[in-house]
Each structure stands twice: as C-alpha cells, then as structure tokens.
XYZ file of N, CA, C and O in Angstrom:
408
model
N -7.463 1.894 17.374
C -6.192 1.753 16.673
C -6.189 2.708 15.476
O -7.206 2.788 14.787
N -4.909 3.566 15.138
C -4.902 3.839 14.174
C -5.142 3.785 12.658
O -4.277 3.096 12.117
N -6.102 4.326 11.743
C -6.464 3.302 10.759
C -5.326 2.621 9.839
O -5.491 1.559 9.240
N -4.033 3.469 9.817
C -2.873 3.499 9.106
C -2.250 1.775 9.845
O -2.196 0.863 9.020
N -1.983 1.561 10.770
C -1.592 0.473 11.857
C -2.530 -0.769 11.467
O -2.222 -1.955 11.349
N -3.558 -0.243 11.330
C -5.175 -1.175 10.706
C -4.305 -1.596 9.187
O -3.957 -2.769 9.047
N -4.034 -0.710 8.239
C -3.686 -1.139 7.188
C -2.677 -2.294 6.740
O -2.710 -3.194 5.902
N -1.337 -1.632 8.141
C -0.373 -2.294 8.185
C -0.675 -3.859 8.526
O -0.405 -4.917 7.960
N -1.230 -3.572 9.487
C -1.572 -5.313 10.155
C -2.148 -6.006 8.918
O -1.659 -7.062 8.515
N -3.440 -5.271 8.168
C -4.270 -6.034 6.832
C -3.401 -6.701 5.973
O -3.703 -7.800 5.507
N -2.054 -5.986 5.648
C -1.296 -6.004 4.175
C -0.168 -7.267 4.977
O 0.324 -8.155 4.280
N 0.128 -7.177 6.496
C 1.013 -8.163 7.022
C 0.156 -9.731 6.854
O 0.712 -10.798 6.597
N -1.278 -9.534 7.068
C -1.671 -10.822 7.386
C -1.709 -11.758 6.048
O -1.434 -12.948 5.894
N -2.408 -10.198 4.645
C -2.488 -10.830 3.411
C -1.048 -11.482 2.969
O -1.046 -12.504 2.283
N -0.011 -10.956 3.320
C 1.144 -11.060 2.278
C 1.822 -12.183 3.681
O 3.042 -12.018 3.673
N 1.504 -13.005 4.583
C 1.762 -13.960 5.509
C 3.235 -13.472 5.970
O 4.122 -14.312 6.118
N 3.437 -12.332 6.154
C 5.132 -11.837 6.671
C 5.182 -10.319 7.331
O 4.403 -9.406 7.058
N 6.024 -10.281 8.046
C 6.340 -8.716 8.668
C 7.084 -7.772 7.621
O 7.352 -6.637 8.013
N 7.550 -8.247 5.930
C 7.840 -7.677 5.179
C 7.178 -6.900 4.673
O 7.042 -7.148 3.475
N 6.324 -5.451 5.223
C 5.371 -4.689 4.883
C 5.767 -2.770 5.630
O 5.484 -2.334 6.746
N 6.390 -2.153 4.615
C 7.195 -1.138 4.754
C 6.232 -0.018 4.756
O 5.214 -0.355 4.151
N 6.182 1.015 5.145
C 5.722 2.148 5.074
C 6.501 3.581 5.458
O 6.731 4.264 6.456
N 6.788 3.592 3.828
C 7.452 5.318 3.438
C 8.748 4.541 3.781
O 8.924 4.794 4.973
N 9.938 3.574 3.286
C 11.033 3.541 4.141
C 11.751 4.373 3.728
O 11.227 4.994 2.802
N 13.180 4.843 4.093
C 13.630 5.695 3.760
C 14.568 5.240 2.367
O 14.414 4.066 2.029
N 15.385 5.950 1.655
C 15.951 5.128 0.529
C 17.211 4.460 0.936
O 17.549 3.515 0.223
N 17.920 4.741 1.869
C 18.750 3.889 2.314
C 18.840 2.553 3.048
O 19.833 1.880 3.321
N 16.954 2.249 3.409
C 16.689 0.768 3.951
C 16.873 -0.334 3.216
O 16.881 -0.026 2.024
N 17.021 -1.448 3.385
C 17.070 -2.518 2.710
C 16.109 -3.258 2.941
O 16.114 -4.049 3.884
N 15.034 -3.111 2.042
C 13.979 -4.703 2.314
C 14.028 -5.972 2.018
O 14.949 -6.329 1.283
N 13.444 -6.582 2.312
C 13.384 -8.167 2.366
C 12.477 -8.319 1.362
O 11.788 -7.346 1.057
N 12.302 -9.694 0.604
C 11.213 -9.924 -0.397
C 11.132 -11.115 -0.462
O 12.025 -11.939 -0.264
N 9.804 -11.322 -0.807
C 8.913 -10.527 -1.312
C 8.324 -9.323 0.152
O 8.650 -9.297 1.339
N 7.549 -8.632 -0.498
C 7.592 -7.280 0.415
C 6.012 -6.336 -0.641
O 5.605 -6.416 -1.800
N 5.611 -5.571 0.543
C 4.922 -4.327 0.116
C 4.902 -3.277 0.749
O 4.221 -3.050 1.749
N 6.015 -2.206 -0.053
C 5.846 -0.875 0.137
C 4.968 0.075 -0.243
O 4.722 0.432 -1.396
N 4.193 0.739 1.438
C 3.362 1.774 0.613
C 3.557 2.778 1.387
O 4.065 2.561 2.487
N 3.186 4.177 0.987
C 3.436 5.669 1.167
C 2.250 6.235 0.913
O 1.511 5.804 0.028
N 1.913 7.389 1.765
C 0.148 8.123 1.669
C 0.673 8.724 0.607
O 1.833 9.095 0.428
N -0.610 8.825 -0.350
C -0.614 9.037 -1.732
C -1.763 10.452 -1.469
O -1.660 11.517 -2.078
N -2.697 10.180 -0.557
C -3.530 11.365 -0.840
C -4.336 12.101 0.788
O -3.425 12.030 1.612
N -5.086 12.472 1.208
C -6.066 12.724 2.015
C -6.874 13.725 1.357
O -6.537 14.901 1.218
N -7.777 13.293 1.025
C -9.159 14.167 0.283
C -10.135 14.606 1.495
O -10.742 13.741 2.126
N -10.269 16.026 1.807
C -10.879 16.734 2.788
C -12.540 17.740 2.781
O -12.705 18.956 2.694
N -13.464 16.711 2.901
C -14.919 17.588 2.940
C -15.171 18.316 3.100
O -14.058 18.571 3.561
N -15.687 19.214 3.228
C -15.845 20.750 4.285
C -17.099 20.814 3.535
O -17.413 20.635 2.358
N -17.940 21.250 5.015
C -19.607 22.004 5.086
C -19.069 22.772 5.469
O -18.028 22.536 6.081
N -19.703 24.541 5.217
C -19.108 25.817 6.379
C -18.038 25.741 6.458
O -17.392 25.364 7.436
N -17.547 26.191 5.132
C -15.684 26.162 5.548
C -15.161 25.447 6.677
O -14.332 26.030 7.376
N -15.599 23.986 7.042
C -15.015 23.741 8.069
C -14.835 21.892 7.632
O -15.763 21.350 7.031
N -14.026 21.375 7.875
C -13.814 20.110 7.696
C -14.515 18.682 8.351
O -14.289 18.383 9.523
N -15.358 17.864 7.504
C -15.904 17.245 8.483
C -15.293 15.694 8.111
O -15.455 14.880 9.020
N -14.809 15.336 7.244
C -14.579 13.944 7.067
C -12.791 13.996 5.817
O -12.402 14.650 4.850
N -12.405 13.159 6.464
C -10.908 12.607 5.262
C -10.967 12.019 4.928
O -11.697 11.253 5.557
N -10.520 11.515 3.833
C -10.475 9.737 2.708
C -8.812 10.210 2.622
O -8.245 11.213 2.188
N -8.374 9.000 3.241
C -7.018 8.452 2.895
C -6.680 7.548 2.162
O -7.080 6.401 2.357
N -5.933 7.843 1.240
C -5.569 6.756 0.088
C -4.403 6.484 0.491
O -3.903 7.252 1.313
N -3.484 5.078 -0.065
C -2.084 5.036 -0.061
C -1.638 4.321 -1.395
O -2.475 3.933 -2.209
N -0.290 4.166 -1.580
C -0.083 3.860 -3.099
C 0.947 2.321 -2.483
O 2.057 2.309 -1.952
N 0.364 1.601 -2.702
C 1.142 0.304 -2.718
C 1.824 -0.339 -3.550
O 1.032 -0.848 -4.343
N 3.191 -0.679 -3.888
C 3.626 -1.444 -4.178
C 4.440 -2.789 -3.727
O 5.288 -2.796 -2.835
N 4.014 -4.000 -4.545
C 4.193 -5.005 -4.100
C 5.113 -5.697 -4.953
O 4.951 -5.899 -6.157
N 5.997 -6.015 -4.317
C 7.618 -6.255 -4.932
C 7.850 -7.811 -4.555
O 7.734 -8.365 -3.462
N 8.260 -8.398 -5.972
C 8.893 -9.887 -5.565
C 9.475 -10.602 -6.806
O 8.846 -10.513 -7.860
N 10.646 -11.316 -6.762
C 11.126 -12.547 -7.768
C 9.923 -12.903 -8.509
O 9.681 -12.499 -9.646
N 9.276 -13.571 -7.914
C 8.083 -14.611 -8.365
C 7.283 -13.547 -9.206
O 6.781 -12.533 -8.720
N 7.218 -14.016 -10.909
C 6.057 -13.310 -11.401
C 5.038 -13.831 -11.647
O 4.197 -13.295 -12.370
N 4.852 -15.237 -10.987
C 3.816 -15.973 -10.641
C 2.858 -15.463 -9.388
O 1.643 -15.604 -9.251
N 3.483 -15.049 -8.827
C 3.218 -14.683 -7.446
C 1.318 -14.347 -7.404
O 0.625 -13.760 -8.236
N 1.015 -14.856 -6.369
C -0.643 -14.798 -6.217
C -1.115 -13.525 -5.051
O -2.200 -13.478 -4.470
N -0.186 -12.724 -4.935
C -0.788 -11.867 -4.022
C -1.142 -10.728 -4.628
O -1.672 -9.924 -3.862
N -0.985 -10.244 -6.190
C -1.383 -9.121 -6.879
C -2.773 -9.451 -7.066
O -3.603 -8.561 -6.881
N -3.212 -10.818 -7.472
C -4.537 -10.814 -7.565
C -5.056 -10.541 -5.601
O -5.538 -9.450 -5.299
N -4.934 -11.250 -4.889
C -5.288 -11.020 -3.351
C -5.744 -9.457 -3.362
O -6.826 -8.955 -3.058
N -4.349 -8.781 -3.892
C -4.681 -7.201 -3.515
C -5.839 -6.390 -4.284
O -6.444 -5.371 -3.951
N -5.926 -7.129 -5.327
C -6.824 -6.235 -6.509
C -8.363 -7.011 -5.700
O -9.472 -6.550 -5.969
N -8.241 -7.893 -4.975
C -9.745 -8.069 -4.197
C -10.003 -7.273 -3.315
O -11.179 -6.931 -3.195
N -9.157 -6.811 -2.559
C -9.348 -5.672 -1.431
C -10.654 -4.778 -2.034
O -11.229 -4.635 -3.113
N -10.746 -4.308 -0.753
C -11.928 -3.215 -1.202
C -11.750 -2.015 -1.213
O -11.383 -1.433 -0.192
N -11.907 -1.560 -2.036
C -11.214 0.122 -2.568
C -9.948 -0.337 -2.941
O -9.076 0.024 -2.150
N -9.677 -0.797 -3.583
C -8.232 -1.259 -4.409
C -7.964 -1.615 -5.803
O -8.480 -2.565 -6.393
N -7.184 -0.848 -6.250
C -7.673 -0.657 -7.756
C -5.641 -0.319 -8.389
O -4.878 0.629 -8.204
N -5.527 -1.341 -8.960
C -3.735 -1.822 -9.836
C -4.173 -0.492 -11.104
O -5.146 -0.434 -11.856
N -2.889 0.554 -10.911
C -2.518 1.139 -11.710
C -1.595 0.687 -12.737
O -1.605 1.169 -13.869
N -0.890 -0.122 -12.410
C 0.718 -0.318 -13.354
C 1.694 -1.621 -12.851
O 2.229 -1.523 -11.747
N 1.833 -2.373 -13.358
C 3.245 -2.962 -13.055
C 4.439 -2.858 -13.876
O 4.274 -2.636 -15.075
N 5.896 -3.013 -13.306
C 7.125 -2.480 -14.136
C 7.735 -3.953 -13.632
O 7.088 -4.653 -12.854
N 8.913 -4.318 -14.097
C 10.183 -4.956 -13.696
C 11.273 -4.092 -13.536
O 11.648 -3.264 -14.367
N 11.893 -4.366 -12.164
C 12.890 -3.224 -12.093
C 13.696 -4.316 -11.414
O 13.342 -5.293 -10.755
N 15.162 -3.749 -11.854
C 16.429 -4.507 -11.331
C 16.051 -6.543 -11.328
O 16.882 -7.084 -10.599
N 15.458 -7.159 -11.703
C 15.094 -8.430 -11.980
C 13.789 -8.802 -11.189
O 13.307 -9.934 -11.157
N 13.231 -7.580 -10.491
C 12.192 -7.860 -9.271
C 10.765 -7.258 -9.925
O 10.741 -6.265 -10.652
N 9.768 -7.912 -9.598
C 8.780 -7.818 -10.627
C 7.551 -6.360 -9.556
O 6.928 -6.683 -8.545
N 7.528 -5.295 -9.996
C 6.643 -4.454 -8.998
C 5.632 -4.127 -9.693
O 5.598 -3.721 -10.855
N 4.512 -4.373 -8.707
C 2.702 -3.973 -8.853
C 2.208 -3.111 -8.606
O 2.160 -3.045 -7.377
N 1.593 -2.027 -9.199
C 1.259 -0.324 -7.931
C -0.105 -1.156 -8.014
O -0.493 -2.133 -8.654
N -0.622 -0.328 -7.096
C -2.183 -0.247 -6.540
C -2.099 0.907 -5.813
O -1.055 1.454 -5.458
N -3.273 1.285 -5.587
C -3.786 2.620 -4.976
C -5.443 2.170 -4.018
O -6.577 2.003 -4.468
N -4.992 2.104 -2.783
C -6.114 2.149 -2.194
C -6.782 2.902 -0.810
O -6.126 3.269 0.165
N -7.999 3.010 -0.953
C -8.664 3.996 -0.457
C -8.819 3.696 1.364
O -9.599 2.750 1.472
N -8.515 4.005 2.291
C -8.701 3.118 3.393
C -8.671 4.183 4.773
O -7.592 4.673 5.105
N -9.896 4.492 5.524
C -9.871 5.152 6.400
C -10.063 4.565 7.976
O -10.028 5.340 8.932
C-alpha cells in the first residue's frame, strides 16, 4: 500500500471518522471536526549522485469547534510528530503539526 494511503487510513482511525482531507482543493467543503494535510516536504539522499532513500513529511492540520478536543494531544503522540502552531480562525479552533512518515 501506498505509504501516503497508510497515513490516510492512520489519521482516519485516530480521529474515529472519514473526515480526513488531503490537499483539498479551496472550493471543497469539509466536515468537522476534520484533518487536513498537504506534503510539506520530500528530503532526498544521494550516494554517487544518485538517489537512494526519501523522507516524506506532511503538514497537518486539525480543525474543530471543540477547544477541548483530545485529538491534538493523540497527534503530538504519533511518532515523528511534532505541533508547530495553533490559530483560531473563523470560530474553528486549528492545530499544525508536521510529520515525518514514509
């Protein structure tokens, strides 16, 4: 399976819903609570000018009413997962994280 598909399924099972977006476009409408994430990086090895391994990162944010909500801590347990910032935007409370996942 794709590791990206791997991610998706991880972030569906943590957050108990199919509300789990990737890259939508700006005219979609999501559902919430919800986590949108978009590839943030691919960092590329090379021995002999030639490429032997990628690290894919993605930048998650996790969007919801509830600023109680218990799934920002969930995410900051992940492994390779590490909360840059949260904002309130439009009355909805959003979490970045950035994590590493190949």
């Amino acid at each position: 399976m794709d590791s990206r598909l791997e991610l998706q399924a991880m972030l569906e099972e943590l957050l108990g819903t199919r509300n789990v977006y990737f890259q939508p476009p700006s005219n979609f409408t999501m559902q919430y609570p919800c986590i949108r994430y978009t590839l943030r990086d691919i960092d590329t090895r090379t021995a002999n000018n030639k490429p032997y391994k990628f690290d894919t990162s993605y930048e998650l944010t996790y969007i919801d009413e509830d600023p109680d909500s218990d799934i920002p801590m969930k995410l900051a347990a992940l492994p390779m997962c590490t909360m840059l910032r949260s904002y309130i935007m439009d009355g909805l409370n959003c979490y970045v994280f950035v994590i590493h996942y190949n």
